[in-house]
């Protein structure tokens, strides 16, 4: 309980580099609110996930209510409201990947990482005990020609097999 | 004899040239010369007329005439915005990704031509949040174009001002819908708006807005560079006989067909519009498996085609007449080992997840449909057997009630009813704000009607049963889900 309170009260502010990027962003739109998504991406990159303090800060910067920021954060699956692992593994499981056995890849990842699949409301469920990986299913990643695919943070990995997954995990763990 | 079909690469011609993403290499391959030609030789209205005459149809999904869309934009309200839709999320579609990652300058050139024609000074490229590499390449290309004087103030001394900004999405499928995209661009939840007013009149920041797909904009440099005549000879032009005299219905140009699923060489193939499913599968290295069971012709929202319909031409008009759609050109092929109930379950999970939750029929209907299909797939599909009074020669050899029984598949009727109440596929009316509703009920109802034997078998047997191709579907003559397919005579031997 006390930990949660501390987390809420830890203030957030952009670091110098992000502040510069934010200043550039805000000039692109006739209204400040329009910079919402890029700003939240920026904040999430810095803070790891969107805490109440981040929402408050973003709201102040964009001159909107905190509720409006919360409204947006809850709508988009790419914004996390809970801590996630160092590597977020997104496994595509939509039809073209399903036709190319993405289930094998997913089951292999599950067994290998010894974790469940995160749901949008419970990211901790899919995070490994050491906090290194978060495993989640996502909808189509628009790479159906090289299915099955996964995304690890910003990188796409194609034509996966259990062997390739092993190689990848070994690389990430080192 | 089967004629060997070759790709006609126009948009993708220089895609694999090393470093084509840099300004200098792009310039070597005629980069920006089409834009220079446009500003030197044509007035803005000439460009708009060329686009209208070329018959270019929007490649994003709806297939609406680009020239016509531009003509709706009021000339006297400024500023006017261009939104480039790079939120490619339709399952089975992946052609924009390659343009953004490998040849972003082509998109910038297309945008410049559009901006010149429409008098637009600000463009937002709404790029999918997951396209991190694409965004990186695009941002680098935009920066380079600014440095070289092709973006910014007073471009090439013509007094033209154009700014391009990339705007990342955050993983919501519905932001690919044009008004959803606009809402999202304004920094809100990506919930589509009621139309009218259409974006052409009142779009982003309440100003007239042109929303175009990446592929549509990439066509513009080639229309300007090579002329309308060159462009219109690619792809069929049909005659729309609903009006008198018949109006031409152009399906001109090439299409970036994205083919995935059970083919040997999945990928993007750039071909003239109007080739058949069979030909496309041939181009993609042939089928992986013995027999084609089904083909999804235009991304997962498109109604499915069965093996009876493989001669359907993959263009906007023919597929509409076949009660399906070309959509974004994402073709998914399924072979004889696939279970259609299982495939539908996968797609319905997608839609249940991606419904934005704004309209009640969609918010509640999509999970409901998913749950019914899940129940059938789990083997718990509801069925009832009733005794139907039918008079005839009974068992005892005398005239009377034969005591015949009939199976009633409650869940299948329920599935069709719920799907049709989100959006009715027969009347083409929907109870939702946007066309997401029809994107749900189209697959649900078409899979069910065309592959009903497989659904019935799953309920009857209490588990998923994959029937042989011939038994899994019903011939077109016996099924109202099909419509007479339309192959115009003058193109029959193309």
XYZ file of C-alpha atoms in Angstrom:
668
model
C 0.000 0.000 0.000
C 2.642 2.463 1.090
C 4.721 1.578 -1.949
C 1.833 2.416 -4.239
C 1.401 5.783 -2.603
C 5.033 6.625 -3.031
C 4.814 5.676 -6.674
C 1.885 7.968 -7.258
C 3.592 10.866 -5.608
C 6.936 10.504 -7.382
C 6.798 13.457 -9.709
C 7.607 13.096 -13.374
C 9.207 15.567 -15.739
C 10.813 15.206 -19.141
C 14.571 15.001 -19.208
C 16.456 17.516 -21.296
C 16.511 15.501 -24.508
C 12.834 14.595 -24.348
C 11.931 18.156 -23.425
C 13.599 19.320 -26.620
C 11.743 16.722 -28.638
C 8.491 17.695 -26.942
C 9.008 21.372 -27.745
C 9.491 20.439 -31.364
C 6.399 18.210 -31.316
C 4.084 20.804 -29.923
C 4.828 23.184 -32.778
C 3.439 20.749 -35.310
C -0.208 21.081 -34.361
C -2.616 23.997 -34.245
C -3.941 22.733 -30.894
C -1.759 21.366 -28.112
C -4.023 18.414 -27.363
C -3.196 16.889 -30.745
C 0.325 16.103 -29.567
C -1.158 13.610 -27.085
C -0.054 10.333 -28.662
C 3.542 11.326 -29.502
C 3.899 12.896 -26.048
C 2.651 9.785 -24.300
C 5.042 7.662 -26.382
C 7.856 9.939 -25.319
C 6.835 9.800 -21.668
C 6.462 6.041 -21.721
C 9.920 5.667 -23.211
C 11.340 7.683 -20.342
C 9.268 6.348 -17.446
C 8.798 2.758 -18.621
C 5.038 2.940 -18.187
C 2.341 5.544 -17.724
C 2.028 6.299 -14.014
C -0.563 8.699 -12.598
C 2.252 11.221 -12.232
C 3.037 10.920 -15.942
C -0.601 11.494 -16.790
C -0.699 14.550 -14.572
C 2.470 15.934 -16.139
C 1.280 15.286 -19.701
C -2.061 16.908 -18.886
C -0.303 20.006 -17.615
C 1.926 20.184 -20.665
C -0.942 19.810 -23.110
C -3.326 21.970 -21.107
C -6.046 19.341 -20.816
C -7.614 17.589 -17.840
C -5.928 14.512 -16.387
C -9.115 12.585 -17.124
C -8.661 13.237 -20.829
C -5.174 11.777 -20.727
C -6.410 8.755 -18.807
C -9.176 8.416 -21.398
C -6.594 8.125 -24.163
C -4.187 5.891 -22.252
C -6.893 3.313 -21.569
C -7.957 3.216 -25.215
C -4.663 2.352 -26.862
C -3.058 -1.034 -26.251
C 0.483 0.281 -26.676
C 0.343 2.344 -23.484
C 1.024 0.428 -20.290
C -0.353 1.432 -16.926
C 1.656 -1.190 -15.091
C 5.358 -1.920 -15.071
C 6.546 -4.212 -17.840
C 9.702 -6.220 -18.367
C 12.854 -4.900 -19.972
C 11.891 -6.722 -23.142
C 8.258 -6.688 -24.214
C 7.605 -9.648 -26.487
C 4.569 -9.179 -28.698
C 3.437 -12.337 -30.445
C 1.144 -11.893 -33.425
C -1.672 -14.430 -33.401
C -4.045 -13.226 -36.111
C -5.112 -15.478 -38.972
C -2.103 -15.335 -41.361
C 0.258 -16.036 -38.467
C -2.117 -18.676 -37.113
C -2.010 -20.428 -40.490
C 1.774 -20.539 -40.121
C 1.776 -22.066 -36.628
C 2.216 -19.080 -34.368
C 0.787 -21.216 -31.579
C 3.934 -23.337 -31.564
C 6.037 -20.207 -31.140
C 3.765 -18.863 -28.408
C 3.695 -22.122 -26.468
C 7.443 -22.403 -26.780
C 7.928 -18.883 -25.451
C 5.541 -19.590 -22.596
C 7.393 -22.725 -21.597
C 10.806 -21.183 -22.045
C 10.055 -18.030 -20.060
C 7.926 -19.933 -17.581
C 5.215 -17.302 -17.592
C 1.631 -16.833 -18.599
C 0.407 -14.477 -21.324
C -0.230 -10.942 -20.156
C -3.720 -9.562 -20.503
C -4.339 -5.878 -21.032
C -5.600 -5.447 -17.493
C -2.992 -7.674 -15.905
C 0.458 -7.223 -17.340
C 2.126 -8.729 -14.284
C 0.672 -12.095 -15.243
C 2.881 -12.199 -18.325
C 6.022 -10.768 -16.755
C 8.822 -13.074 -15.712
C 9.866 -13.188 -12.075
C 13.171 -11.430 -12.811
C 11.323 -8.617 -14.579
C 13.238 -9.127 -17.791
C 10.470 -10.212 -20.157
C 6.787 -9.516 -20.660
C 4.980 -11.875 -22.986
C 1.819 -10.684 -24.705
C -0.367 -11.570 -27.644
C -1.116 -8.826 -30.140
C -3.242 -8.519 -33.245
C -1.831 -8.397 -36.771
C 1.636 -6.836 -37.026
C 1.356 -6.386 -40.807
C 4.116 -8.820 -41.734
C 2.003 -11.740 -42.881
C 4.427 -12.739 -45.641
C 7.108 -13.632 -43.099
C 4.752 -15.192 -40.533
C 4.938 -16.141 -37.764
C 6.375 -12.929 -36.406
C 7.070 -11.457 -32.990
C 8.149 -8.001 -31.933
C 10.649 -7.554 -29.158
C 10.486 -3.929 -28.090
C 11.065 -2.130 -31.408
C 12.449 -4.997 -33.467
C 10.566 -7.430 -35.625
C 11.637 -11.074 -35.855
C 10.422 -13.054 -38.835
C 9.735 -16.640 -39.908
C 10.088 -17.926 -36.379
C 10.579 -21.499 -35.286
C 11.230 -22.800 -31.761
C 14.949 -23.011 -32.608
C 15.069 -19.388 -33.691
C 13.209 -18.396 -30.529
C 15.857 -20.180 -28.455
C 18.621 -18.315 -30.264
C 16.852 -15.020 -29.787
C 16.216 -15.538 -26.081
C 19.830 -16.537 -25.556
C 20.921 -13.344 -27.273
C 18.592 -11.185 -25.202
C 19.492 -12.854 -21.926
C 23.205 -12.265 -22.392
C -2.369 -22.923 -72.213
C -1.720 -20.882 -69.138
C -0.088 -17.599 -69.921
C 2.792 -16.806 -67.627
C 1.872 -13.724 -65.659
C 4.596 -11.310 -64.865
C 4.670 -8.645 -62.262
C 4.411 -5.084 -63.442
C 6.434 -3.218 -60.885
C 5.768 0.480 -60.797
C 5.443 1.492 -57.179
C 7.788 -1.281 -56.174
C 10.144 -0.939 -59.149
C 13.124 0.419 -57.256
C 12.205 -1.013 -53.889
C 15.191 -3.332 -53.721
C 17.768 -0.812 -54.936
C 20.304 -0.394 -52.131
C 19.959 2.920 -50.278
C 16.881 3.975 -52.229
C 15.727 5.454 -48.931
C 18.350 8.185 -49.275
C 17.681 11.299 -51.290
C 20.649 10.952 -53.633
C 19.893 7.412 -54.763
C 16.182 8.158 -55.079
C 17.105 11.156 -57.216
C 19.098 8.905 -59.576
C 15.936 6.916 -60.252
C 13.873 9.925 -61.381
C 13.065 10.890 -57.813
C 11.165 14.169 -57.452
C 11.292 14.786 -61.231
C 7.574 14.014 -61.422
C 6.902 16.622 -58.764
C 9.088 19.100 -60.643
C 7.193 18.304 -63.820
C 3.909 18.876 -61.997
C 4.843 22.335 -60.748
C 6.520 23.354 -64.019
C 3.969 22.145 -66.546
C 0.611 21.945 -64.812
C -1.747 24.101 -62.841
C -3.155 22.560 -59.632
C -6.523 22.011 -61.300
C -4.850 20.129 -64.160
C -3.393 17.660 -61.675
C -6.774 17.146 -60.027
C -8.292 16.551 -63.450
C -5.554 14.071 -64.355
C -6.227 12.111 -61.180
C -9.941 12.138 -61.946
C -9.334 10.962 -65.524
C -6.877 8.285 -64.466
C -9.702 6.530 -62.623
C -7.488 6.004 -59.592
C -9.447 4.404 -56.795
C -8.422 4.706 -53.171
C -6.314 1.727 -52.206
C -7.080 1.804 -48.508
C -10.189 -0.337 -48.560
C -13.293 1.469 -49.706
C -12.108 1.841 -53.299
C -13.596 5.311 -53.622
C -12.521 7.407 -56.594
C -9.654 9.659 -55.510
C -10.444 12.385 -58.040
C -14.036 12.496 -56.857
C -12.956 12.730 -53.225
C -10.742 15.684 -54.050
C -13.594 17.413 -55.835
C -15.611 17.479 -52.595
C -13.046 19.643 -50.842
C -14.267 23.261 -50.657
C -11.766 25.582 -52.277
C -12.423 28.636 -50.120
C -11.828 27.220 -46.647
C -8.200 27.332 -45.535
C -6.161 25.753 -44.099
C -6.871 22.376 -45.572
C -5.059 19.266 -44.369
C -3.836 16.032 -45.874
C -3.766 12.958 -43.667
C -1.820 10.074 -45.036
C -3.181 6.838 -43.658
C -0.244 4.590 -42.851
C -2.079 2.796 -40.057
C -1.910 -0.509 -41.834
C -3.640 -2.921 -39.483
C -5.951 -5.052 -41.587
C -4.929 -8.683 -41.106
C -3.324 -9.907 -44.301
C -2.111 -6.504 -45.500
C 1.527 -5.490 -45.422
C 2.354 -3.520 -48.579
C 2.610 -0.071 -46.960
C 5.197 -1.310 -44.517
C 7.668 -1.934 -47.324
C 7.099 1.460 -48.902
C 7.726 3.175 -45.573
C 10.749 1.093 -44.667
C 12.443 1.011 -48.037
C 11.264 3.837 -50.253
C 9.826 6.654 -48.097
C 10.813 9.378 -50.583
C 8.265 8.032 -53.061
C 5.534 8.686 -50.523
C 6.856 12.195 -49.887
C 6.810 12.900 -53.621
C 3.215 11.668 -53.838
C 2.257 13.878 -50.916
C 3.925 16.894 -52.556
C 1.904 16.365 -55.724
C -1.323 16.023 -53.762
C -0.509 19.137 -51.726
C 0.225 21.110 -54.882
C -3.017 20.004 -56.519
C -5.160 20.764 -53.483
C -3.339 23.820 -52.128
C -2.493 22.015 -48.904
C 0.324 23.203 -46.679
C 0.288 20.690 -43.833
C 0.340 16.918 -44.025
C 0.201 14.433 -41.188
C 1.310 10.896 -41.836
C -0.518 8.756 -39.303
C 1.819 5.805 -38.976
C 1.106 2.681 -37.002
C 2.736 2.652 -33.591
C 4.238 -0.773 -34.251
C 6.060 0.442 -37.379
C 9.110 1.636 -35.502
C 11.527 0.970 -38.348
C 9.137 2.499 -40.859
C 8.801 5.637 -38.758
C 12.551 5.912 -38.363
C 13.120 5.655 -42.112
C 10.281 8.028 -42.873
C 11.482 10.635 -40.384
C 14.979 10.448 -41.826
C 13.595 10.900 -45.349
C 11.448 13.860 -44.283
C 14.475 15.477 -42.652
C 16.502 14.950 -45.805
C 13.773 16.398 -47.993
C 13.718 19.514 -45.799
C 17.484 19.841 -46.122
C 17.355 19.505 -49.898
C 14.648 22.121 -50.183
C 11.800 19.849 -51.248
C 9.844 20.508 -48.078
C 9.378 23.616 -46.027
C 8.813 27.162 -47.148
C 8.991 28.293 -50.773
C 9.880 24.938 -52.315
C 12.218 25.251 -55.316
C 11.433 28.934 -55.541
C 7.789 28.374 -56.491
C 6.238 29.882 -53.406
C 4.784 26.516 -52.437
C 4.888 25.700 -48.719
C 4.510 22.113 -47.556
C 5.191 20.642 -44.131
C 5.044 16.932 -43.441
C 4.864 15.489 -39.949
C 4.733 11.870 -38.926
C 2.316 11.027 -36.156
C 2.565 7.661 -34.391
C -0.529 5.645 -33.543
C -0.661 3.392 -30.529
C -1.972 0.034 -31.629
C -5.673 0.562 -32.260
C -7.074 -1.025 -35.427
C -10.002 1.360 -35.590
C -7.661 4.315 -36.191
C -7.340 3.044 -39.765
C -10.912 4.221 -40.321
C -10.649 7.755 -41.678
C -12.678 9.570 -39.026
C -11.186 7.387 -36.283
C -7.801 8.432 -37.592
C -8.802 12.079 -37.428
C -10.022 11.770 -33.837
C -6.824 9.982 -32.900
C -4.748 12.650 -34.630
C -6.507 15.273 -32.541
C -5.293 13.474 -29.441
C -8.470 11.663 -28.450
C -9.708 8.089 -28.375
C -9.879 6.814 -31.936
C -13.640 6.588 -32.085
C -15.075 7.231 -35.552
C -17.329 10.198 -36.180
C -20.753 10.316 -37.654
C -20.830 11.145 -41.347
C -21.808 13.624 -42.748
C -19.989 15.949 -42.414
C -17.417 14.049 -44.373
C -13.730 14.734 -43.695
C -13.481 16.478 -47.066
C -15.701 19.192 -45.620
C -14.950 19.018 -41.905
C -12.066 16.826 -40.875
C -9.083 17.296 -38.645
C -9.192 20.458 -36.486
C -12.613 21.111 -38.049
C -11.031 21.951 -41.392
C -11.398 20.272 -44.797
C -9.206 17.187 -44.840
C -8.124 14.760 -47.513
C -7.430 11.303 -46.129
C -5.491 9.027 -48.451
C -3.784 5.703 -48.123
C -0.019 5.394 -48.659
C -0.464 3.309 -51.805
C -2.891 5.819 -53.359
C -0.460 8.679 -52.831
C 2.418 6.619 -54.240
C 0.458 6.250 -57.491
C 0.399 10.010 -58.059
C 4.016 10.517 -59.230
C 3.507 7.912 -61.946
C 0.210 9.353 -63.135
C 1.826 12.767 -63.463
C 5.105 11.454 -64.840
C 3.775 9.083 -67.484
C 0.407 10.574 -68.251
C -3.164 9.483 -67.906
C -3.183 7.474 -71.119
C -0.317 5.290 -69.977
C -2.005 4.766 -66.632
C -5.453 3.864 -67.904
C -4.212 1.083 -70.181
C -3.387 -0.949 -67.095
C -6.279 -2.841 -65.606
C -9.820 -3.280 -66.902
C -12.450 -0.607 -67.330
C -15.959 -1.992 -67.033
C -19.190 -0.478 -68.210
C -21.636 0.285 -65.450
C -24.946 -0.542 -67.105
C -27.098 0.594 -64.211
C -27.156 4.033 -65.777
C -28.188 4.867 -69.300
C -25.934 5.466 -71.203
C -23.531 3.160 -69.332
C -20.824 4.977 -67.396
C -17.267 3.688 -67.430
C -16.178 2.015 -64.206
C -12.382 2.108 -64.229
C -10.250 -0.323 -62.265
C -7.072 1.153 -63.589
C -3.512 0.850 -62.476
C -1.590 -1.722 -60.565
C -2.305 -3.048 -57.116
C 0.079 -4.177 -54.462
C -1.444 -7.581 -53.767
C -0.345 -8.924 -50.421
C -0.637 -12.668 -50.414
C -0.181 -14.814 -47.336
C -1.345 -18.074 -45.837
C -0.967 -21.349 -47.691
C 1.113 -20.359 -50.702
C 4.705 -21.243 -51.376
C 6.028 -17.731 -51.797
C 3.964 -15.290 -49.757
C 4.767 -11.642 -50.309
C 3.734 -8.475 -52.076
C 3.175 -8.758 -55.816
C 2.497 -5.712 -57.904
C 0.168 -6.657 -60.748
C -2.402 -5.023 -62.963
C -5.817 -5.020 -61.377
C -8.177 -7.647 -62.703
C -6.375 -10.956 -62.562
C -8.099 -13.974 -61.048
C -7.501 -15.739 -57.745
C -6.076 -18.795 -59.502
C -3.592 -16.663 -61.400
C -2.505 -14.826 -58.297
C -1.901 -18.061 -56.400
C 0.164 -19.200 -59.395
C 2.217 -15.995 -59.285
C 2.830 -16.520 -55.576
C 4.595 -19.807 -56.206
C 1.515 -21.992 -56.185
C -0.517 -23.480 -53.395
C 1.078 -25.068 -50.375
C -1.081 -28.161 -50.076
C -3.357 -30.156 -52.360
C -6.419 -28.040 -52.909
C -7.655 -24.507 -52.296
C -10.390 -24.535 -49.711
C -11.013 -20.828 -49.364
C -9.561 -17.465 -50.250
C -10.051 -14.227 -48.348
C -9.718 -11.576 -51.048
C -9.308 -8.279 -49.238
C -8.122 -8.476 -45.685
C -9.954 -10.300 -42.936
C -13.084 -8.142 -43.206
C -13.840 -9.322 -46.727
C -16.381 -12.088 -47.288
C -14.688 -15.372 -48.082
C -14.482 -16.966 -51.541
C -14.830 -20.715 -51.989
C -13.116 -22.992 -54.496
C -16.088 -22.427 -56.819
C -15.144 -18.779 -57.096
C -11.467 -18.919 -57.901
C -12.056 -17.421 -61.335
C -13.274 -14.193 -59.726
C -11.211 -11.230 -60.836
C -9.458 -9.444 -58.062
C -10.506 -5.891 -58.773
C -12.872 -3.465 -57.107
C -15.868 -3.976 -59.406
C -15.720 -7.745 -59.887
C -15.327 -8.459 -56.211
C -18.176 -6.132 -55.299
C -20.365 -8.020 -57.748
C -19.223 -11.289 -56.203
C -20.554 -9.919 -52.881
C -17.078 -9.491 -51.519
C -14.506 -6.691 -51.678
C -10.949 -6.003 -52.687
C -10.443 -3.906 -49.583
C -6.796 -3.329 -48.950
C -5.718 -6.205 -51.177
C -4.680 -8.613 -48.438
C -5.247 -12.070 -49.838
C -5.192 -15.008 -47.446
C -5.245 -18.495 -48.952
C -6.360 -21.577 -47.053
C -5.749 -25.136 -48.143
C -7.724 -28.334 -47.526
C -6.320 -28.896 -44.028
C -7.836 -25.712 -42.615
C -10.927 -25.667 -40.513
C -13.181 -22.764 -41.360
C -14.761 -22.638 -37.890
C -11.315 -22.294 -36.394
C -10.402 -19.555 -38.878
C -13.605 -17.666 -38.107
C -12.896 -17.950 -34.394
C -9.498 -16.362 -34.914
C -10.957 -13.474 -36.892
C -13.819 -12.925 -34.461
C -11.362 -12.729 -31.560
C -9.610 -10.026 -33.516
C -12.774 -7.988 -34.013
C -13.999 -8.470 -30.462
C -10.664 -7.102 -29.290
C -10.573 -4.189 -31.712
C -14.122 -2.858 -31.407
C -13.750 0.696 -30.135
C -16.787 0.374 -27.881
C -18.598 3.442 -29.081
C -21.776 1.848 -30.492
C -23.742 -0.694 -28.514
C -24.437 -3.237 -31.309
C -20.740 -3.521 -32.017
C -19.494 -3.329 -28.425
C -21.798 -6.142 -27.297
C -22.246 -7.923 -30.588
C -18.621 -8.663 -31.380
C -17.874 -10.561 -28.137
C -21.198 -12.321 -28.473
C -20.373 -13.544 -31.966
C -16.931 -14.579 -30.757
C -18.421 -16.537 -27.866
C -20.860 -18.378 -30.120
C -18.063 -19.417 -32.472
C -15.915 -20.353 -29.478
C -18.741 -22.525 -28.164
C -19.074 -24.274 -31.516
C -15.315 -24.770 -31.758
C -15.220 -26.201 -28.236
C -17.850 -28.733 -29.222
C -20.622 -27.237 -27.129
C -22.629 -25.820 -30.017
C -26.364 -25.881 -29.358
C -28.493 -28.192 -31.433
C -32.001 -29.519 -31.199
C -33.668 -32.398 -32.993
C -37.360 -32.054 -33.644
C -39.847 -34.472 -35.079
C -41.398 -32.958 -38.107
C -44.793 -34.214 -39.184
C -44.446 -35.358 -42.738
C -47.057 -37.481 -44.402
C -46.033 -40.343 -46.645
C -45.656 -44.121 -46.573
C -44.781 -44.875 -42.966
C -42.782 -47.819 -41.598
C -45.810 -50.047 -41.310
C -46.435 -49.704 -45.026
C -49.529 -47.614 -44.579
C -50.123 -43.979 -45.347
C -49.462 -41.722 -42.362
C -46.950 -39.675 -40.427
C -43.437 -40.796 -41.326
C -42.049 -39.329 -38.099
C -39.148 -37.716 -39.928
C -36.714 -35.754 -37.801
C -34.930 -32.558 -38.535
C -31.861 -31.035 -36.931
C -32.146 -27.460 -35.805
C -28.825 -25.757 -35.280
C -29.782 -23.046 -32.840
C -26.306 -21.601 -32.554
C -25.906 -21.136 -36.269
C -29.164 -19.223 -36.521
C -28.152 -17.189 -33.492
C -24.747 -16.452 -34.981
C -26.242 -15.175 -38.203
C -28.859 -13.170 -36.354
C -26.414 -11.455 -33.998
C -23.973 -10.695 -36.811
C -26.720 -9.338 -39.009
C -27.910 -7.121 -36.195
C -24.525 -5.436 -35.952
C -24.710 -4.813 -39.672
C -27.016 -6.471 -42.110
C -25.089 -7.967 -44.999
C -28.150 -8.470 -47.188
C -29.538 -4.965 -47.015
C -26.108 -3.397 -46.470
C -27.371 -1.260 -43.611
C -25.587 -1.001 -40.320
C -26.562 -0.008 -36.822
C -23.183 1.455 -36.009
C -21.411 4.718 -36.767
C -18.615 3.295 -38.871
C -18.146 0.357 -41.213
C -16.439 -1.741 -38.554
C -19.859 -3.332 -38.041
C -20.021 -4.638 -41.559
C -16.379 -5.727 -41.318
C -17.479 -8.059 -38.528
C -20.697 -9.403 -39.949
C -19.342 -9.890 -43.463
C -16.879 -12.601 -42.495
C -19.182 -14.098 -39.859
C -22.165 -14.477 -42.155
C -20.260 -15.384 -45.314
C -18.177 -18.097 -43.623
C -21.283 -19.533 -42.090
C -23.389 -19.524 -45.238
C -20.702 -20.768 -47.559
C -19.198 -23.384 -45.248
C -22.325 -24.351 -43.333
C -21.656 -28.121 -43.572
C -18.475 -27.652 -41.589
C -20.235 -25.651 -38.869
C -23.010 -28.247 -38.689
C -20.468 -31.044 -38.444
C -18.707 -29.307 -35.565
C -21.969 -29.054 -33.632
C -23.100 -32.573 -34.533
C -19.826 -34.280 -33.655
C -19.093 -32.117 -30.640
C -15.630 -31.223 -31.938
C -13.949 -29.459 -34.833
C -14.261 -31.564 -37.954
C -12.356 -30.637 -41.080
C -14.401 -31.832 -44.021
C -12.926 -32.472 -47.473
C -13.136 -29.413 -49.695
C -15.978 -30.748 -51.834
C -18.150 -31.492 -48.785
C -17.320 -28.422 -46.759
C -19.116 -25.999 -48.996
C -22.302 -25.866 -50.975
C -22.334 -25.298 -54.750
C -23.336 -21.769 -55.803
C -26.621 -22.988 -57.330
C -27.842 -24.167 -53.933
C -26.711 -21.217 -51.916
C -28.033 -17.701 -51.765
C -24.779 -16.404 -50.311
C -23.273 -16.377 -53.756
C -24.274 -13.980 -56.426
C -23.854 -14.425 -60.121
C -20.270 -13.611 -60.849
C -19.516 -10.977 -63.367
C -16.888 -11.360 -66.037
C -17.303 -8.854 -68.838
C -16.946 -10.248 -72.322
C -14.423 -7.821 -73.672
C -11.938 -8.820 -71.014
C -12.657 -12.524 -70.902
C -9.557 -13.475 -72.909
C -7.232 -10.986 -71.334
